[in-house]
Amino acid sequence: MPEISRDEVAHLATLARIDLSDHELDHLAPQLSVILESVASIRDVAGTDVPPTSHPLPLTNVFREDVVRPGLSAEEALAAAPASEQQRFMVPRILGDEQ
Amino acid sequence: MARALAAGETTSVELTRAALAATELVDGAVHAYLHVDAEGALAAAAESDARRAAGTPASALDGVPIAVKDVLTTTGLPTTCGSKILEGWIPPYDATVVARLKAAGLPILGKTNMDEFAMGSSTEHSAYGPTHNPWDLERIPGGSGGGSAAAVASFQAPLALGTDTGGSIRQPGAVTGTVGVKPTYGGVSRYGLVAMANSLDQVGPVTRTVLDAALLHEIIGGHDPLDSTSVDQPLPPLVEAARQGATGDLSGLKVGVITELSGEGYQSGVLARFNESVDLLVAAGAEVVEVSCPNFVHALATYYLVMPCEASSNLAKFDAMRYGLRVLPEGVESPSAEEVMRATRDAGFGDEVKRRIILGTYALSSGYYDAYYGTAQRVRTLISQDFAAAFEQVDVLVSPTSPTTAFKLGEKLDDPLAMYLNDLATIPANLAGVPGISVPSGLAEEDGLPTGFQVLAPALADDRLYRVGAALEAALEAIWGGPLLDKAPTLEGAAR
């Protein structure tokens, strides 16, 4: 039976880049265990001989002619940015102290 | 309405004003809208009237106002997806379906409420508060497109657009007494739809009648070069199919009742209305047989693995850098991009979204990928094979749309599994990409609330939905003496 611990949820939250409060961690762990237990019921339904379906349609790359077309202006692209400077997105520092 | 417009009996401005007046009167209690654009809608209506006067209407629905689910991008109007993380965001482009509405002359009334990023079955997961069911304000209007369904059911909009990932058009349709259509996957462009799960999401109509849905579907459907998953084939003749169905003749049609979706776990009043509808199809000349789709019982579990995996990946774009909310973590001097992203996503996402992102991250993580995601993809194949085998025997499949009528607000909020069960009957169609319609099938005896009848057809045979849906609608309205929505309680007492 899949069981997911509070520590595992905290680790997953780090991977998913979401800070969770202690209260949220307490709440989520048992709920996720119940959901995982439920979805685990399909584990033995399909044998490895059944091909996986990732998409209802066969997907192919779609190309267009390599011609210049109008796109968003810099102003339009930056209009909803939380912060911008000199026609660029302004972001917090990316590298840590040790880098 | 389109007929009244064409006959000159009313104008688009009058229709738009009437819809806006209804919103003014009842939306304080219903909360179908997140944003109303009275000025823009009336301006578009005036332009439509000018076109009519000049004898050059842009489409059959030119001038009929419409509400749009807030998950579709609209230039000049906010698009929040019911989330705090996109509060106040005004997109720089229109979704293809929105552009097509504008080109066809439909005034856009506003953006409708929804479960955050379309995650939910009750519209209680909106960051801006729940929508209430116009039939009983203490009950849910279905989800995630509860706002669109409630807007149509409370006469605040004659038409609306929704999106359906696991049933989010059809289930709200069923519990509000409206018609909801999930087109064939790829049949309507998803460009400008803020994706929850790309391989499942589909835009579609929410309307009062089957013919309205067909008219709207023909406007929004068809190939779109901006969407790589758009089917490059013409739509079948949907309006013609609806008109043909309305004559009430279904002779030569084979209908399959899905064994797995018509028995245990369904409310008795829902089943009773469903069985009556099946009898009406027989009376219209259809041959009805029972068809087993044995893997449908695994659809719910399959969906709740596939969908969070895709959602966790899709929602990575909300990183506090290019658009949306940016929250600085408390007590951190000069925070890093990662710290800002984590704080922003905690503050900006609601519980259900966090739950699904964490679940998807788990199922996709190293060591678990094949056990969960890989398994689900293989079961998805079996479900598609069930559909293929069933459609060799019958032309359409039918079931109740939702296992129950609308439940009370708050009743299932802390029990995600109970909430997920609402999508039991609608999910198989999303996994296989086939089209489905929910048509109002009457009121359940025990609670007097609407129930829905679901029709499913093979991929690209959306016209069959309209033929069967219109025939059933005609037969039921003959019994009721008019549309089901005429029986809805008046909401004037609930006005602001």
GROMACS .gro file of N, CA, C and O in nm, chain B residues 324-424:
model
  404
  423GLY      N    1   0.217   3.750  -1.377
  423GLY     CA    2   0.151   3.701  -1.256
  423GLY      C    3   0.215   3.755  -1.130
  423GLY      O    4   0.296   3.848  -1.131
  424LEU      N    5   0.174   3.690  -1.021
  424LEU     CA    6   0.213   3.734  -0.887
  424LEU      C    7   0.363   3.717  -0.864
  424LEU      O    8   0.424   3.624  -0.918
  425ARG      N    9   0.424   3.806  -0.786
  425ARG     CA   10   0.559   3.782  -0.733
  425ARG      C   11   0.558   3.814  -0.584
  425ARG      O   12   0.526   3.926  -0.545
  426VAL      N   13   0.588   3.714  -0.503
  426VAL     CA   14   0.588   3.733  -0.358
  426VAL      C   15   0.730   3.714  -0.306
  426VAL      O   16   0.796   3.614  -0.338
  427LEU      N   17   0.778   3.810  -0.230
  427LEU     CA   18   0.912   3.798  -0.173
  427LEU      C   19   0.901   3.725  -0.039
  427LEU      O   20   0.816   3.759   0.043
  428PRO      N   21   0.985   3.624  -0.016
  428PRO     CA   22   0.975   3.551   0.110
  428PRO      C   23   1.010   3.642   0.228
  428PRO      O   24   1.097   3.727   0.217
  429GLU      N   25   0.938   3.618   0.337
  429GLU     CA   26   0.958   3.703   0.455
  429GLU      C   27   1.093   3.675   0.521
  429GLU      O   28   1.136   3.560   0.529
  430GLY      N   29   1.156   3.778   0.566
  430GLY     CA   30   1.278   3.763   0.647
  430GLY      C   31   1.400   3.716   0.569
  430GLY      O   32   1.497   3.667   0.629
  431VAL      N   33   1.393   3.722   0.436
  431VAL     CA   34   1.509   3.680   0.357
  431VAL      C   35   1.565   3.802   0.285
  431VAL      O   36   1.494   3.865   0.207
  432GLU      N   37   1.688   3.833   0.313
  432GLU     CA   38   1.749   3.948   0.248
  432GLU      C   39   1.800   3.904   0.112
  432GLU      O   40   1.864   3.799   0.100
  433SER      N   41   1.771   3.979   0.009
  433SER     CA   42   1.815   3.946  -0.127
  433SER      C   43   1.783   3.801  -0.165
  433SER      O   44   1.872   3.718  -0.184
  434PRO      N   45   1.655   3.767  -0.168
  434PRO     CA   46   1.618   3.627  -0.198
  434PRO      C   47   1.656   3.585  -0.340
  434PRO      O   48   1.664   3.669  -0.430
  435SER      N   49   1.678   3.457  -0.358
  435SER     CA   50   1.712   3.404  -0.491
  435SER      C   51   1.583   3.384  -0.572
  435SER      O   52   1.472   3.384  -0.517
  436ALA      N   53   1.601   3.361  -0.702
  436ALA     CA   54   1.485   3.337  -0.789
  436ALA      C   55   1.405   3.217  -0.738
  436ALA      O   56   1.282   3.218  -0.737
  437GLU      N   57   1.478   3.113  -0.693
  437GLU     CA   58   1.409   2.993  -0.646
  437GLU      C   59   1.328   3.021  -0.519
  437GLU      O   60   1.215   2.975  -0.505
  438GLU      N   61   1.385   3.099  -0.429
  438GLU     CA   62   1.312   3.132  -0.306
  438GLU      C   63   1.188   3.216  -0.336
  438GLU      O   64   1.082   3.197  -0.277
  439VAL      N   65   1.201   3.308  -0.431
  439VAL     CA   66   1.086   3.391  -0.470
  439VAL      C   67   0.979   3.303  -0.534
  439VAL      O   68   0.860   3.314  -0.506
  440MET      N   69   1.023   3.211  -0.618
  440MET     CA   70   0.928   3.122  -0.687
  440MET      C   71   0.852   3.037  -0.585
  440MET      O   72   0.729   3.024  -0.593
  441ARG      N   73   0.924   2.984  -0.487
  441ARG     CA   74   0.859   2.898  -0.387
  441ARG      C   75   0.757   2.976  -0.304
  441ARG      O   76   0.647   2.930  -0.278
  442ALA      N   77   0.796   3.095  -0.264
  442ALA     CA   78   0.704   3.176  -0.183
  442ALA      C   79   0.583   3.219  -0.265
  442ALA      O   80   0.469   3.219  -0.217
  443THR      N   81   0.607   3.252  -0.392
  443THR     CA   82   0.498   3.296  -0.480
  443THR      C   83   0.400   3.183  -0.504
  443THR      O   84   0.278   3.203  -0.497
  444ARG      N   85   0.451   3.064  -0.529
  444ARG     CA   86   0.363   2.951  -0.560
  444ARG      C   87   0.285   2.907  -0.435
  444ARG      O   88   0.172   2.860  -0.447
  445ASP      N   89   0.344   2.924  -0.318
  445ASP     CA   90   0.269   2.892  -0.196
  445ASP      C   91   0.154   2.992  -0.178
  445ASP      O   92   0.040   2.954  -0.151
  446ALA      N   93   0.185   3.120  -0.200
  446ALA     CA   94   0.082   3.222  -0.179
  446ALA      C   95  -0.021   3.224  -0.292
  446ALA      O   96  -0.139   3.255  -0.270
  447GLY      N   97   0.023   3.190  -0.414
  447GLY     CA   98  -0.064   3.207  -0.530
  447GLY      C   99  -0.153   3.090  -0.563
  447GLY      O  100  -0.259   3.107  -0.625
  448PHE      N  101  -0.113   2.969  -0.526
  448PHE     CA  102  -0.193   2.851  -0.558
  448PHE      C  103  -0.280   2.810  -0.440
  448PHE      O  104  -0.238   2.816  -0.324
  449GLY      N  105  -0.400   2.760  -0.470
  449GLY     CA  106  -0.490   2.709  -0.367
  449GLY      C  107  -0.463   2.563  -0.335
  449GLY      O  108  -0.379   2.498  -0.399
  450ASP      N  109  -0.537   2.509  -0.240
  450ASP     CA  110  -0.511   2.373  -0.190
  450ASP      C  111  -0.519   2.266  -0.297
  450ASP      O  112  -0.434   2.177  -0.304
  451GLU      N  113  -0.623   2.271  -0.381
  451GLU     CA  114  -0.641   2.164  -0.479
  451GLU      C  115  -0.529   2.167  -0.582
  451GLU      O  116  -0.479   2.063  -0.626
  452VAL      N  117  -0.485   2.286  -0.621
  452VAL     CA  118  -0.376   2.297  -0.718
  452VAL      C  119  -0.247   2.243  -0.658
  452VAL      O  120  -0.174   2.166  -0.722
  453LYS      N  121  -0.221   2.279  -0.533
  453LYS     CA  122  -0.100   2.227  -0.467
  453LYS      C  123  -0.106   2.074  -0.459
  453LYS      O  124  -0.008   2.005  -0.485
  454ARG      N  125  -0.224   2.024  -0.422
  454ARG     CA  126  -0.242   1.879  -0.410
  454ARG      C  127  -0.206   1.810  -0.541
  454ARG      O  128  -0.133   1.712  -0.544
  455ARG      N  129  -0.255   1.864  -0.651
  455ARG     CA  130  -0.232   1.798  -0.781
  455ARG      C  131  -0.088   1.816  -0.828
  455ARG      O  132  -0.031   1.726  -0.890
  456ILE      N  133  -0.027   1.931  -0.801
  456ILE     CA  134   0.113   1.950  -0.841
  456ILE      C  135   0.202   1.851  -0.765
  456ILE      O  136   0.289   1.787  -0.824
  457ILE      N  137   0.178   1.837  -0.635
  457ILE     CA  138   0.260   1.746  -0.553
  457ILE      C  139   0.239   1.601  -0.599
  457ILE      O  140   0.333   1.524  -0.614
  458LEU      N  141   0.113   1.567  -0.627
  458LEU     CA  142   0.082   1.431  -0.674
  458LEU      C  143   0.152   1.404  -0.808
  458LEU      O  144   0.212   1.298  -0.828
  459GLY      N  145   0.146   1.499  -0.899
  459GLY     CA  146   0.211   1.485  -1.029
  459GLY      C  147   0.362   1.476  -1.015
  459GLY      O  148   0.426   1.395  -1.081
  460THR      N  149   0.417   1.557  -0.927
  460THR     CA  150   0.563   1.554  -0.905
  460THR      C  151   0.604   1.418  -0.852
  460THR      O  152   0.705   1.361  -0.892
  461TYR      N  153   0.523   1.363  -0.762
  461TYR     CA  154   0.550   1.230  -0.706
  461TYR      C  155   0.545   1.124  -0.816
  461TYR      O  156   0.637   1.044  -0.833
  462ALA      N  157   0.435   1.126  -0.893
  462ALA     CA  158   0.414   1.020  -0.993
  462ALA      C  159   0.517   1.026  -1.105
  462ALA      O  160   0.542   0.926  -1.172
  463LEU      N  161   0.574   1.143  -1.126
  463LEU     CA  162   0.674   1.156  -1.234
  463LEU      C  163   0.816   1.142  -1.182
  463LEU      O  164   0.911   1.145  -1.259
  464SER      N  165   0.833   1.126  -1.050
  464SER     CA  166   0.969   1.127  -0.998
  464SER      C  167   1.039   0.994  -1.025
  464SER      O  168   0.976   0.891  -1.046
  465SER      N  169   1.171   1.003  -1.024
  465SER     CA  170   1.255   0.888  -1.057
  465SER      C  171   1.218   0.769  -0.970
  465SER      O  172   1.203   0.781  -0.849
  466GLY      N  173   1.202   0.653  -1.030
  466GLY     CA  174   1.169   0.533  -0.955
  466GLY      C  175   1.020   0.505  -0.949
  466GLY      O  176   0.978   0.392  -0.929
  467TYR      N  177   0.940   0.609  -0.965
  467TYR     CA  178   0.794   0.590  -0.960
  467TYR      C  179   0.729   0.607  -1.097
  467TYR      O  180   0.615   0.575  -1.116
  468TYR      N  181   0.805   0.665  -1.188
  468TYR     CA  182   0.749   0.703  -1.319
  468TYR      C  183   0.674   0.586  -1.384
  468TYR      O  184   0.558   0.598  -1.421
  469ASP      N  185   0.742   0.471  -1.395
  469ASP     CA  186   0.676   0.361  -1.466
  469ASP      C  187   0.561   0.301  -1.384
  469ASP      O  188   0.460   0.262  -1.440
  470ALA      N  189   0.581   0.297  -1.252
  470ALA     CA  190   0.478   0.238  -1.166
  470ALA      C  191   0.348   0.319  -1.173
  470ALA      O  192   0.240   0.262  -1.161
  471TYR      N  193   0.358   0.448  -1.191
  471TYR     CA  194   0.238   0.531  -1.191
  471TYR      C  195   0.203   0.582  -1.331
  471TYR      O  196   0.105   0.541  -1.392
  472TYR      N  197   0.285   0.672  -1.383
  472TYR     CA  198   0.251   0.734  -1.511
  472TYR      C  199   0.249   0.631  -1.624
  472TYR      O  200   0.155   0.626  -1.704
  473GLY      N  201   0.351   0.545  -1.627
  473GLY     CA  202   0.359   0.442  -1.732
  473GLY      C  203   0.239   0.349  -1.726
  473GLY      O  204   0.177   0.316  -1.828
  474THR      N  205   0.204   0.307  -1.605
  474THR     CA  206   0.088   0.220  -1.586
  474THR      C  207  -0.039   0.288  -1.638
  474THR      O  208  -0.119   0.227  -1.711
  475ALA      N  209  -0.055   0.414  -1.599
  475ALA     CA  210  -0.176   0.486  -1.639
  475ALA      C  211  -0.185   0.498  -1.791
  475ALA      O  212  -0.293   0.484  -1.849
  476GLN      N  213  -0.072   0.520  -1.856
  476GLN     CA  214  -0.073   0.534  -2.003
  476GLN      C  215  -0.114   0.403  -2.070
  476GLN      O  216  -0.176   0.402  -2.176
  477ARG      N  217  -0.076   0.291  -2.009
  477ARG     CA  218  -0.115   0.161  -2.067
  477ARG      C  219  -0.264   0.134  -2.045
  477ARG      O  220  -0.332   0.084  -2.134
  478VAL      N  221  -0.315   0.171  -1.927
  478VAL     CA  222  -0.459   0.151  -1.903
  478VAL      C  223  -0.539   0.243  -1.996
  478VAL      O  224  -0.647   0.207  -2.043
  479ARG      N  225  -0.481   0.358  -2.023
  479ARG     CA  226  -0.546   0.451  -2.117
  479ARG      C  227  -0.566   0.383  -2.253
  479ARG      O  228  -0.671   0.400  -2.318
  480THR      N  229  -0.469   0.305  -2.294
  480THR     CA  230  -0.482   0.230  -2.419
  480THR      C  231  -0.600   0.133  -2.412
  480THR      O  232  -0.679   0.122  -2.507
  481LEU      N  233  -0.613   0.064  -2.298
  481LEU     CA  234  -0.723  -0.032  -2.282
  481LEU      C  235  -0.859   0.038  -2.290
  481LEU      O  236  -0.955  -0.015  -2.348
  482ILE      N  237  -0.867   0.158  -2.231
  482ILE     CA  238  -0.994   0.233  -2.233
  482ILE      C  239  -1.027   0.274  -2.378
  482ILE      O  240  -1.142   0.262  -2.423
  483SER      N  241  -0.926   0.317  -2.452
  483SER     CA  242  -0.948   0.351  -2.594
  483SER      C  243  -0.993   0.228  -2.672
  483SER      O  244  -1.079   0.237  -2.759
  484GLN      N  245  -0.933   0.114  -2.637
  484GLN     CA  246  -0.972  -0.010  -2.707
  484GLN      C  247  -1.116  -0.049  -2.675
  484GLN      O  248  -1.188  -0.100  -2.761
  485ASP      N  249  -1.158  -0.023  -2.550
  485ASP     CA  250  -1.298  -0.048  -2.514
  485ASP      C  251  -1.392   0.035  -2.601
  485ASP      O  252  -1.495  -0.012  -2.649
  486PHE      N  253  -1.356   0.163  -2.618
  486PHE     CA  254  -1.438   0.250  -2.703
  486PHE      C  255  -1.442   0.195  -2.846
  486PHE      O  256  -1.548   0.188  -2.908
  487ALA      N  257  -1.324   0.160  -2.897
  487ALA     CA  258  -1.317   0.113  -3.036
  487ALA      C  259  -1.406  -0.010  -3.055
  487ALA      O  260  -1.480  -0.022  -3.153
  488ALA      N  261  -1.398  -0.104  -2.958
  488ALA     CA  262  -1.479  -0.226  -2.969
  488ALA      C  263  -1.628  -0.193  -2.959
  488ALA      O  264  -1.710  -0.250  -3.032
  489ALA      N  265  -1.662  -0.100  -2.869
  489ALA     CA  266  -1.803  -0.063  -2.851
  489ALA      C  267  -1.857   0.002  -2.978
  489ALA      O  268  -1.971  -0.025  -3.020
  490PHE      N  269  -1.778   0.088  -3.039
  490PHE     CA  270  -1.826   0.159  -3.158
  490PHE      C  271  -1.828   0.069  -3.283
  490PHE      O  272  -1.875   0.111  -3.388
  491GLU      N  273  -1.776  -0.052  -3.271
  491GLU     CA  274  -1.798  -0.148  -3.380
  491GLU      C  275  -1.939  -0.205  -3.372
  491GLU      O  276  -1.994  -0.253  -3.470
  492GLN      N  277  -1.995  -0.201  -3.249
  492GLN     CA  278  -2.129  -0.259  -3.230
  492GLN      C  279  -2.240  -0.155  -3.240
  492GLN      O  280  -2.352  -0.187  -3.277
  493VAL      N  281  -2.211  -0.032  -3.198
  493VAL     CA  282  -2.316   0.071  -3.190
  493VAL      C  283  -2.266   0.204  -3.247
  493VAL      O  284  -2.147   0.225  -3.261
  494ASP      N  285  -2.361   0.294  -3.276
  494ASP     CA  286  -2.325   0.426  -3.330
  494ASP      C  287  -2.288   0.526  -3.221
  494ASP      O  288  -2.202   0.610  -3.238
  495VAL      N  289  -2.361   0.518  -3.108
  495VAL     CA  290  -2.332   0.606  -2.994
  495VAL      C  291  -2.343   0.526  -2.865
  495VAL      O  292  -2.407   0.422  -2.861
  496LEU      N  293  -2.279   0.578  -2.760
  496LEU     CA  294  -2.290   0.519  -2.627
  496LEU      C  295  -2.360   0.619  -2.536
  496LEU      O  296  -2.341   0.740  -2.554
  497VAL      N  297  -2.437   0.570  -2.440
  497VAL     CA  298  -2.507   0.662  -2.350
  497VAL      C  299  -2.491   0.619  -2.204
  497VAL      O  300  -2.470   0.501  -2.175
  498SER      N  301  -2.500   0.719  -2.116
  498SER     CA  302  -2.495   0.696  -1.971
  498SER      C  303  -2.550   0.820  -1.903
  498SER      O  304  -2.565   0.924  -1.968
  499PRO      N  305  -2.579   0.813  -1.772
  499PRO     CA  306  -2.604   0.939  -1.701
  499PRO      C  307  -2.474   1.020  -1.704
  499PRO      O  308  -2.365   0.964  -1.703
  500THR      N  309  -2.484   1.155  -1.707
  500THR     CA  310  -2.363   1.237  -1.714
  500THR      C  311  -2.288   1.238  -1.582
  500THR      O  312  -2.167   1.228  -1.577
  501SER      N  313  -2.365   1.253  -1.473
  501SER     CA  314  -2.306   1.263  -1.340
  501SER      C  315  -2.379   1.164  -1.250
  501SER      O  316  -2.499   1.146  -1.265
  502PRO      N  317  -2.308   1.099  -1.158
  502PRO     CA  318  -2.376   0.997  -1.076
  502PRO      C  319  -2.482   1.053  -0.981
  502PRO      O  320  -2.570   0.980  -0.938
  503THR      N  321  -2.471   1.183  -0.948
  503THR     CA  322  -2.568   1.242  -0.856
  503THR      C  323  -2.612   1.378  -0.909
  503THR      O  324  -2.552   1.432  -1.001
  504THR      N  325  -2.715   1.433  -0.846
  504THR     CA  326  -2.750   1.573  -0.872
  504THR      C  327  -2.652   1.661  -0.792
  504THR      O  328  -2.563   1.608  -0.724
  505ALA      N  329  -2.670   1.793  -0.799
  505ALA     CA  330  -2.578   1.886  -0.733
  505ALA      C  331  -2.577   1.863  -0.581
  505ALA      O  332  -2.682   1.859  -0.518
  506PHE      N  333  -2.457   1.850  -0.526
  506PHE     CA  334  -2.448   1.835  -0.380
  506PHE      C  335  -2.432   1.973  -0.316
  506PHE      O  336  -2.416   2.074  -0.386
  507LYS      N  337  -2.434   1.976  -0.183
  507LYS     CA  338  -2.430   2.105  -0.113
  507LYS      C  339  -2.288   2.162  -0.111
  507LYS      O  340  -2.191   2.086  -0.101
  508LEU      N  341  -2.278   2.292  -0.120
  508LEU     CA  342  -2.149   2.359  -0.110
  508LEU      C  343  -2.079   2.317   0.020
  508LEU      O  344  -2.143   2.312   0.124
  509GLY      N  345  -1.952   2.285   0.011
  509GLY     CA  346  -1.875   2.248   0.130
  509GLY      C  347  -1.882   2.101   0.167
  509GLY      O  348  -1.798   2.051   0.240
  510GLU      N  349  -1.978   2.031   0.109
  510GLU     CA  350  -2.003   1.892   0.150
  510GLU      C  351  -1.883   1.799   0.123
  510GLU      O  352  -1.855   1.709   0.200
  511LYS      N  353  -1.813   1.822   0.012
  511LYS     CA  354  -1.706   1.729  -0.026
  511LYS      C  355  -1.570   1.797  -0.032
  511LYS      O  356  -1.474   1.739  -0.083
  512LEU      N  357  -1.564   1.918   0.023
  512LEU     CA  358  -1.443   1.999   0.007
  512LEU      C  359  -1.319   1.935   0.070
  512LEU      O  360  -1.208   1.948   0.020
  513ASP      N  361  -1.337   1.865   0.182
  513ASP     CA  362  -1.222   1.806   0.249
  513ASP      C  363  -1.202   1.659   0.214
  513ASP      O  364  -1.126   1.589   0.278
  514ASP      N  365  -1.275   1.613   0.115
  514ASP     CA  366  -1.264   1.473   0.077
  514ASP      C  367  -1.241   1.464  -0.073
  514ASP      O  368  -1.333   1.444  -0.152
  515PRO      N  369  -1.114   1.481  -0.116
  515PRO     CA  370  -1.086   1.486  -0.260
  515PRO      C  371  -1.138   1.364  -0.336
  515PRO      O  372  -1.189   1.378  -0.446
  516LEU      N  373  -1.129   1.246  -0.275
  516LEU     CA  374  -1.174   1.126  -0.348
  516LEU      C  375  -1.323   1.131  -0.378
  516LEU      O  376  -1.367   1.097  -0.489
  517ALA      N  377  -1.403   1.176  -0.280
  517ALA     CA  378  -1.547   1.187  -0.301
  517ALA      C  379  -1.576   1.289  -0.411
  517ALA      O  380  -1.665   1.270  -0.495
  518MET      N  381  -1.498   1.397  -0.412
  518MET     CA  382  -1.515   1.499  -0.515
  518MET      C  383  -1.482   1.440  -0.653
  518MET      O  384  -1.555   1.460  -0.749
  519TYR      N  385  -1.372   1.366  -0.660
  519TYR     CA  386  -1.328   1.311  -0.789
  519TYR      C  387  -1.433   1.215  -0.848
  519TYR      O  388  -1.443   1.202  -0.970
  520LEU      N  389  -1.509   1.148  -0.761
  520LEU     CA  390  -1.607   1.050  -0.809
  520LEU      C  391  -1.715   1.110  -0.899
  520LEU      O  392  -1.778   1.040  -0.978
  521ASN      N  393  -1.732   1.242  -0.890
  521ASN     CA  394  -1.832   1.307  -0.974
  521ASN      C  395  -1.803   1.294  -1.122
  521ASN      O  396  -1.892   1.311  -1.205
  522ASP      N  397  -1.677   1.271  -1.154
  522ASP     CA  398  -1.636   1.269  -1.295
  522ASP      C  399  -1.628   1.127  -1.352
  522ASP      O  400  -1.581   1.107  -1.464
  523LEU      N  401  -1.677   1.034  -1.271
  523LEU     CA  402  -1.676   0.892  -1.306
  523LEU      C  403  -1.721   0.862  -1.451
  523LEU      O  404  -1.656   0.789  -1.524
   0.00000   0.00000   0.00000
